[in-house]
Coordinates of C-alpha atoms in Angstrom, one line a residue:
X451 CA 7.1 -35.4 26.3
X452 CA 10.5 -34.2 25.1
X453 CA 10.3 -31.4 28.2
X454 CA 10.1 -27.8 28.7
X455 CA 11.4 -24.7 26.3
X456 CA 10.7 -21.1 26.9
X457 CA 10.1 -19.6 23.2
X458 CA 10.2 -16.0 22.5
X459 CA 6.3 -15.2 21.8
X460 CA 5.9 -11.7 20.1
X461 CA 2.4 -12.5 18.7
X462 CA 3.6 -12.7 15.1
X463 CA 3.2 -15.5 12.7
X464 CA 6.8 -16.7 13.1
X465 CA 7.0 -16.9 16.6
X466 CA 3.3 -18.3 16.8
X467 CA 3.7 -20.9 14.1
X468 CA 6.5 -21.8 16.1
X469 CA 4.5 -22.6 19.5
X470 CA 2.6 -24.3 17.2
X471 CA 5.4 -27.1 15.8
X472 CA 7.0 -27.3 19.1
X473 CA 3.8 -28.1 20.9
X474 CA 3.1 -31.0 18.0
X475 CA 6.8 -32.0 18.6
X476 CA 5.8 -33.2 21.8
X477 CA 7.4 -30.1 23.7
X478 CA 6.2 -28.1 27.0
X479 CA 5.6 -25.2 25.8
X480 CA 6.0 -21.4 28.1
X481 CA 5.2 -18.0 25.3
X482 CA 7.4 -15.6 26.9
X483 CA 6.7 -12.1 26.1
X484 CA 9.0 -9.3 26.7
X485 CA 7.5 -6.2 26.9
X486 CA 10.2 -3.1 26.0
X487 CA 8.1 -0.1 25.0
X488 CA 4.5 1.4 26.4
X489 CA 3.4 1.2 23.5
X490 CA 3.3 -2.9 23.3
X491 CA 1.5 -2.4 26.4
X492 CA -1.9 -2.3 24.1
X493 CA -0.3 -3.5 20.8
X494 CA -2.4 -5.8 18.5
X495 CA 1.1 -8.2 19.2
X496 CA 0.2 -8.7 22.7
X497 CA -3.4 -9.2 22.2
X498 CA -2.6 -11.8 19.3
X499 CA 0.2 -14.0 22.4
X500 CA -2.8 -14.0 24.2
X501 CA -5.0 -15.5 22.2
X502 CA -2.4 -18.1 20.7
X503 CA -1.3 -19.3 24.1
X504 CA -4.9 -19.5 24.8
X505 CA -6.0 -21.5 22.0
X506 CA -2.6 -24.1 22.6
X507 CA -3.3 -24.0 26.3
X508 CA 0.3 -23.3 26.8
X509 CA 1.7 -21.0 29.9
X510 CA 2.5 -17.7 28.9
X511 CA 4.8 -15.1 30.8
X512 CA 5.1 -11.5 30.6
X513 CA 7.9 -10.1 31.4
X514 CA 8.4 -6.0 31.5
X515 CA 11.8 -5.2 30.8
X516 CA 11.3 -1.4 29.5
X517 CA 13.8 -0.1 31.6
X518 CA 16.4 -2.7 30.9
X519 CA 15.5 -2.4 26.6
X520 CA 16.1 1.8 26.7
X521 CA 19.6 1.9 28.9
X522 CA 20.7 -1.4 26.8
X523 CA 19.4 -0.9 23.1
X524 CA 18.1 3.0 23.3
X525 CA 20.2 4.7 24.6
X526 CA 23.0 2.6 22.9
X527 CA 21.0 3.7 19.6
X528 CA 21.1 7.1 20.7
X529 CA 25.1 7.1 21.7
X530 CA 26.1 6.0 18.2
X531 CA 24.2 8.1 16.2
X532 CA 25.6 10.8 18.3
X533 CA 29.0 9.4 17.8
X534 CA 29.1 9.6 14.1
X535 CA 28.2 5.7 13.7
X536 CA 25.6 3.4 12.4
X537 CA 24.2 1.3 15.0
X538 CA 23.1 -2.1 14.9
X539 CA 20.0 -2.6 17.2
X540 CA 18.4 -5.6 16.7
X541 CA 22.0 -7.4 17.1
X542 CA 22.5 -5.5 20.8
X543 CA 18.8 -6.3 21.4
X544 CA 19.1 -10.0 20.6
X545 CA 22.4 -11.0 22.4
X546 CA 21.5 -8.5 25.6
X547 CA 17.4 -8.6 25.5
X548 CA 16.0 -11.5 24.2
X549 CA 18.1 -14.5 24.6
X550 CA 19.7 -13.3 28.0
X551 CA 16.1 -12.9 29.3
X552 CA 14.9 -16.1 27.8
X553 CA 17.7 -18.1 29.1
X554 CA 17.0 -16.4 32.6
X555 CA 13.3 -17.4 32.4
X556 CA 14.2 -21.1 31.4
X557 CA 16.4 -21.6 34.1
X558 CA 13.6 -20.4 36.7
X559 CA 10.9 -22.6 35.0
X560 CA 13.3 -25.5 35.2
X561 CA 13.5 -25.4 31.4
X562 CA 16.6 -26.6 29.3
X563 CA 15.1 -25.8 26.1
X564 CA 15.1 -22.0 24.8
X565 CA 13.3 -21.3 21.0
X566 CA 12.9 -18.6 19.0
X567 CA 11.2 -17.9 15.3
X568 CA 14.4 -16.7 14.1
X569 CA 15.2 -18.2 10.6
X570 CA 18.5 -19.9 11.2
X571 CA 19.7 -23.2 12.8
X572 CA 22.3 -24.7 14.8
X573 CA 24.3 -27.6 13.7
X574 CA 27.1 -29.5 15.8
X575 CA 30.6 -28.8 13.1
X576 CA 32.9 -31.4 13.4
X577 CA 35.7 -29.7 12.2
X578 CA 35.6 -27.2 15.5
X579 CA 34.3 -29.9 17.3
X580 CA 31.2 -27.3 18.9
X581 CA 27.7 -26.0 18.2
X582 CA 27.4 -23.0 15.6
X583 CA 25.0 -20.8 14.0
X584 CA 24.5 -21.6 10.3
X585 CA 22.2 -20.2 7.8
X586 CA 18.7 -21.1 7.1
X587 CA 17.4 -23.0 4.3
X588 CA 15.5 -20.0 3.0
X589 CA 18.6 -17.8 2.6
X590 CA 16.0 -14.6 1.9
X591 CA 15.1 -14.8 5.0
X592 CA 18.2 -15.5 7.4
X593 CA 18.7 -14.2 10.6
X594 CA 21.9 -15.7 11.3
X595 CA 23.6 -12.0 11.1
X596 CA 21.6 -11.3 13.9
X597 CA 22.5 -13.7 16.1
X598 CA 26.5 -13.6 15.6
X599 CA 27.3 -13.0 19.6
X600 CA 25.7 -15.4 21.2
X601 CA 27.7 -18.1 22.4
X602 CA 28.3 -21.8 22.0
X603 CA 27.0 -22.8 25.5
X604 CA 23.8 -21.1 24.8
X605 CA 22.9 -22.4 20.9
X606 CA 23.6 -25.6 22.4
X607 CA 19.9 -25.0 24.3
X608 CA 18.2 -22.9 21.5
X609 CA 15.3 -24.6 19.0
X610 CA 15.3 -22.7 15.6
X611 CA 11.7 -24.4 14.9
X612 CA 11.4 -22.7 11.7
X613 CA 15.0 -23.5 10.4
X614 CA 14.2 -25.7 7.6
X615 CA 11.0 -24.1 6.5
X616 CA 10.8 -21.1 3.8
X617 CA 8.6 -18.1 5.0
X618 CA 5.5 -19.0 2.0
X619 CA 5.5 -22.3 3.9
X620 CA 5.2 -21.1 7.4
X621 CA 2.2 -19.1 6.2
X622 CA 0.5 -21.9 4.9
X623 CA 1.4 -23.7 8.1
X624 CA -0.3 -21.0 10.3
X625 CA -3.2 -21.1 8.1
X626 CA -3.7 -24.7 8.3
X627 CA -3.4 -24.8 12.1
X628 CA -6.2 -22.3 12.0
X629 CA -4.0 -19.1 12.9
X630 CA -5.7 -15.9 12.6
X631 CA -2.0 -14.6 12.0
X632 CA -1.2 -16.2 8.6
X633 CA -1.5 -13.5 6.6
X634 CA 0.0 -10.8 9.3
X635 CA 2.9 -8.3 7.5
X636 CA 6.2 -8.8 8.8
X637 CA 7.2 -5.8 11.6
X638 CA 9.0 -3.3 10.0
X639 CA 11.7 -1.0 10.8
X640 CA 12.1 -0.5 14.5
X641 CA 10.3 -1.4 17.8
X642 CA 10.7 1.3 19.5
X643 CA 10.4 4.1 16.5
X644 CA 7.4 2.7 14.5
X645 CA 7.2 6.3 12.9
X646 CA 10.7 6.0 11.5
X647 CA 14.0 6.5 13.0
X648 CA 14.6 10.0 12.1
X649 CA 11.6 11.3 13.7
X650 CA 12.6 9.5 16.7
X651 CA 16.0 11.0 16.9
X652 CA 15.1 14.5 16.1
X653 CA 12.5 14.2 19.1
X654 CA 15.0 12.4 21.6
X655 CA 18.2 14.2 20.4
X656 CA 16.0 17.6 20.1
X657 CA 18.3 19.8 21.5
X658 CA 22.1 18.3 20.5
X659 CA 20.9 18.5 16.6
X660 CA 22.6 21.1 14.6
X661 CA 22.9 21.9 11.5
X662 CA 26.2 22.5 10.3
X663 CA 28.7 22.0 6.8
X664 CA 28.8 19.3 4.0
X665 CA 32.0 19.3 2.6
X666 CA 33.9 17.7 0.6
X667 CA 37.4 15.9 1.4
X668 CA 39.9 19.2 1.0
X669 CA 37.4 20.8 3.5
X670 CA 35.7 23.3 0.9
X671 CA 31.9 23.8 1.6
X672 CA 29.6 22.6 -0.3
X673 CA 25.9 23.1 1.4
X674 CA 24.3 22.9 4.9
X675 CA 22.8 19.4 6.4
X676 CA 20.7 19.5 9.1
X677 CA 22.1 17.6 12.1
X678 CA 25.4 15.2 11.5
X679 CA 23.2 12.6 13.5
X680 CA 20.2 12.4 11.1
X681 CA 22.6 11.2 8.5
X682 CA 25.1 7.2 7.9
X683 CA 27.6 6.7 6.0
X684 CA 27.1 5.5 2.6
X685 CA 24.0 7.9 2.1
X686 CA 23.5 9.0 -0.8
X687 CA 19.5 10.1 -1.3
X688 CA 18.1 12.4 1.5
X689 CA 20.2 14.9 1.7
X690 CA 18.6 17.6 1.7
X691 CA 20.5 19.6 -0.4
X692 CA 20.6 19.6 -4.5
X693 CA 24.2 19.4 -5.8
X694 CA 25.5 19.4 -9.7
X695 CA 26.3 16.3 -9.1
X696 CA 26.2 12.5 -7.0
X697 CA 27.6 12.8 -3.9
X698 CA 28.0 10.1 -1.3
X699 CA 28.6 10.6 2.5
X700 CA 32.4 9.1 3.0
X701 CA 32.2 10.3 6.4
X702 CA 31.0 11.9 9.3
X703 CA 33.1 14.2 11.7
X704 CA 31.4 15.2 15.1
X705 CA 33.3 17.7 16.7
X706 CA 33.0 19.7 13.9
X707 CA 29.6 18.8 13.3
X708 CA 30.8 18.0 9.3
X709 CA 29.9 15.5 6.7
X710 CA 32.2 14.9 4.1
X711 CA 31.0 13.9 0.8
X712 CA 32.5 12.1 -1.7
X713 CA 32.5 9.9 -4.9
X714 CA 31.0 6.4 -4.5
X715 CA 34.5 4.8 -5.2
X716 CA 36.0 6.4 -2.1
X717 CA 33.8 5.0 0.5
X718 CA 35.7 1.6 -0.7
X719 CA 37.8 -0.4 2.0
X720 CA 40.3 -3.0 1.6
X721 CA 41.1 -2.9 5.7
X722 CA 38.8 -2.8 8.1
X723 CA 39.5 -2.7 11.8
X724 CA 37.1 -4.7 14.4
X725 CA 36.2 -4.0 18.0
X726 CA 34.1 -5.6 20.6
X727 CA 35.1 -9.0 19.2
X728 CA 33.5 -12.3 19.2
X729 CA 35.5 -15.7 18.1
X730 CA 33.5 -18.7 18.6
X731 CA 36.9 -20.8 17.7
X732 CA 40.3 -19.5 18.6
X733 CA 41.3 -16.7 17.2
X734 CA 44.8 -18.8 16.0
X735 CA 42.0 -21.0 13.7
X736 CA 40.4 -18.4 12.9
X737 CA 43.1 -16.5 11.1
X738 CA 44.6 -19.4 9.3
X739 CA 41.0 -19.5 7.3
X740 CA 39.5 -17.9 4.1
X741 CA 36.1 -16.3 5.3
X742 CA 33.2 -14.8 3.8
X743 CA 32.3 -11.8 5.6
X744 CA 28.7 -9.6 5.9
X745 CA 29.6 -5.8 6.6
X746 CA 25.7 -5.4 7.4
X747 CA 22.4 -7.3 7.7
X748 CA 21.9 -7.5 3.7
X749 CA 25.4 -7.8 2.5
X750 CA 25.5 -11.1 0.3
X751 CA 29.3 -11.0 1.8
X752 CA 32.9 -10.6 0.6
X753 CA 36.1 -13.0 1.3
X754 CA 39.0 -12.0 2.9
X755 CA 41.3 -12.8 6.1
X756 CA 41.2 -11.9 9.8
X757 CA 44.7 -11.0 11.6
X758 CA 46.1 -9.8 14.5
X759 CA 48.4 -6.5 14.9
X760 CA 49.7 -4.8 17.8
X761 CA 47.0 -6.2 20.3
X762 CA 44.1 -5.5 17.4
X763 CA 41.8 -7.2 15.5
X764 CA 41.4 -6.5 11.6
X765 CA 39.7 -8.1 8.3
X766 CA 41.5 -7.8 5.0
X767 CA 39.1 -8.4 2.2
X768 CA 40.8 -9.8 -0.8
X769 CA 38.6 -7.0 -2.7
X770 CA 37.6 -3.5 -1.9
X771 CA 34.2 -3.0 -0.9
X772 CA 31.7 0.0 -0.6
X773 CA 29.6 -1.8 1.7
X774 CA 31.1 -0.8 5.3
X775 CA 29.6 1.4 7.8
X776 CA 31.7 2.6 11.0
X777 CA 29.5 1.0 13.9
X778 CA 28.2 -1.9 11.9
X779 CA 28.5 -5.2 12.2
X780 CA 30.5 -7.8 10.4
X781 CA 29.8 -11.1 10.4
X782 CA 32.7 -13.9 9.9
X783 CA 31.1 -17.1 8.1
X784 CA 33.4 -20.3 7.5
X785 CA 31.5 -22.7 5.1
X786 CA 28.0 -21.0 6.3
X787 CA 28.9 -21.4 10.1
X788 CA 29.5 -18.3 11.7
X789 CA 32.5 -18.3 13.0
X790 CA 33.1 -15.0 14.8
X791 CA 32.5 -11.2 13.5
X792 CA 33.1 -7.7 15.4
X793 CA 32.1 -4.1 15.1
X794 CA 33.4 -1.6 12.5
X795 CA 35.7 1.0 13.8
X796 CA 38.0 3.4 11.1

């Protein structure tokens, strides 16, 4: 027996194919499922943890953590969008949610171990002399982006079982082990707002939505949107209004409840300034380094330099870009290790 890990168990075929390798692995395995929203309550999610843990004779937790999951990912959802930003929920919800309560649950069960069916992996770099995040093998599928701020002494514990596996493989191995999950979509969109996200923030921002100007960057009008929260920059379809022409949101102005539109070259960036920031090697190594960095989640990346001015943190990219959003996150990679990465602020 190699000993205990907790693994994140949301009843999908990723996380279930993964109780799967660790038990044959010759781990003790405890399916942990949070529960964050009623609605999972009587999902088809939880039913389908059951019945896996059941069939694997495994323990299996549940843990309710709805309160924590709306004043740390909801309402932090809520607060961007109101603030003129793009937020980036499922990073929030996996440095905050799931691994801080999946660490917490280890340590009580006397667990070293902590796994998830995230597709990334950990590798010890020599160079920096720790344990980093790297990509996984099937780069379609990485989740590394995700993962960016959590730290060394923690991915020292974590098991990535599904690291070197691409996702048509991890099917076939859930089939094989007789999984009635195999063949299960992957989850899309967001937990907590399976009808969409703009539904969910006319209904919980009901009464702060107003409509109010487009215009363009001298200030002239140029048509009515419906709420400056419904909208991110960088938005081009959806408007809701037809124009003579393309127009791209450049930016978004709050307290004046205006959206500025603009040609697609002008939402490009050569400087972008970072906040909340995460180095995961000093920050001195850091900026002596040529680093790919991911502006967002499906970004393929661009290479630039981080540096330090007057007590703040910025990325110069050695190239314009389109592809940055102001509450975003971008991720730092050195060599596929990530390295560090922060949130957009202009």
């Amino acid at each position: 027996m190699k000993g205990k890990v907790v693994l994140g168990l949301s009843g999908g075929v990723d996380s279930s194919t993964s109780a799967y390798i660790l038990k044959d692995e010759g781990f003790e395995v405890i399916g942990v499922t949070l529960i964050c929203t009623d609605e999972q309550l009587n999902s088809k999610d939880l039913e389908d943890a059951k019945n896996i843990t059941k069939k694997l004779g495994i323990k299996h937790v549940l843990v309710d953590i709805r309160k924590e999951f709306k004043e740390k990912v909801i309402n932090y959802f809520l607060d961007e969008y109101s603030k003129g930003s793009t937020p980036s929920p499922c990073v929030v919800c996996d440095e905050l949610i799931k691994i801080e309560n999946l660490k917490r649950i280890a340590d009580s069960e006397g667990a070293y171990y902590i796994a998830t069916g995230h597709y990334c992996e950990t590798v010890f770099n020599e160079r920096f002399k720790k344990t980093l995040l790297t990509k996984a093998k099937d780069e379609r599928k990485d989740q590394s982006y995700m993962l960016y701020r959590i730290e060394p002494d923690i991915l020292r514990r974590i098991i990535f079982p599904l690291a070197k596996y691409e996702k048509r493989y991890v099917r076939e191995k859930a089939k094989n082990y007789g999984l009635e999950v195999y063949d299960k979509k992957d989850s899309q969109g967001l937990c907590f707002a399976r009808l969409g996200y703009l539904d969910f923030l006319k209904s919980e921002l009901q009464f702060e939505i107003k409509k109010g100007d487009f215009v363009d960057k001298d200030g002239n009008v140029l048509g009515q949107h419906q709420g400056y929260q419904l909208y991110t920059i960088g938005q081009r379809r959806g408007l809701g209004v037809i124009f003579s022409r393309v127009y791209f949101i450049i930016d978004i102005i709050p307290e004046r409840n205006q959206i500025v539109l603009g040609d697609y070259t002008d939402l490009d960036r050569e400087l972008i300034e970072l906040v909340e920031f995460k180095s995961h090697i000093p920050i001195e190594e850091l900026e002596e380094l040529e680093l790919l960095a991911k502006p967002r989640f499906s970004s393929f990346g661009f290479y630039g330099k981080v540096f330090r001015n007057n007590g703040k943190i910025y990325f110069k990219y050695n190239k314009k870009n389109p592809q940055n959003a102001r509450g975003q996150h971008l991720v730092l990679y050195f060599n596929d290790c990530i390295v560090g990465g922060g949130k957009i602020k202009f």
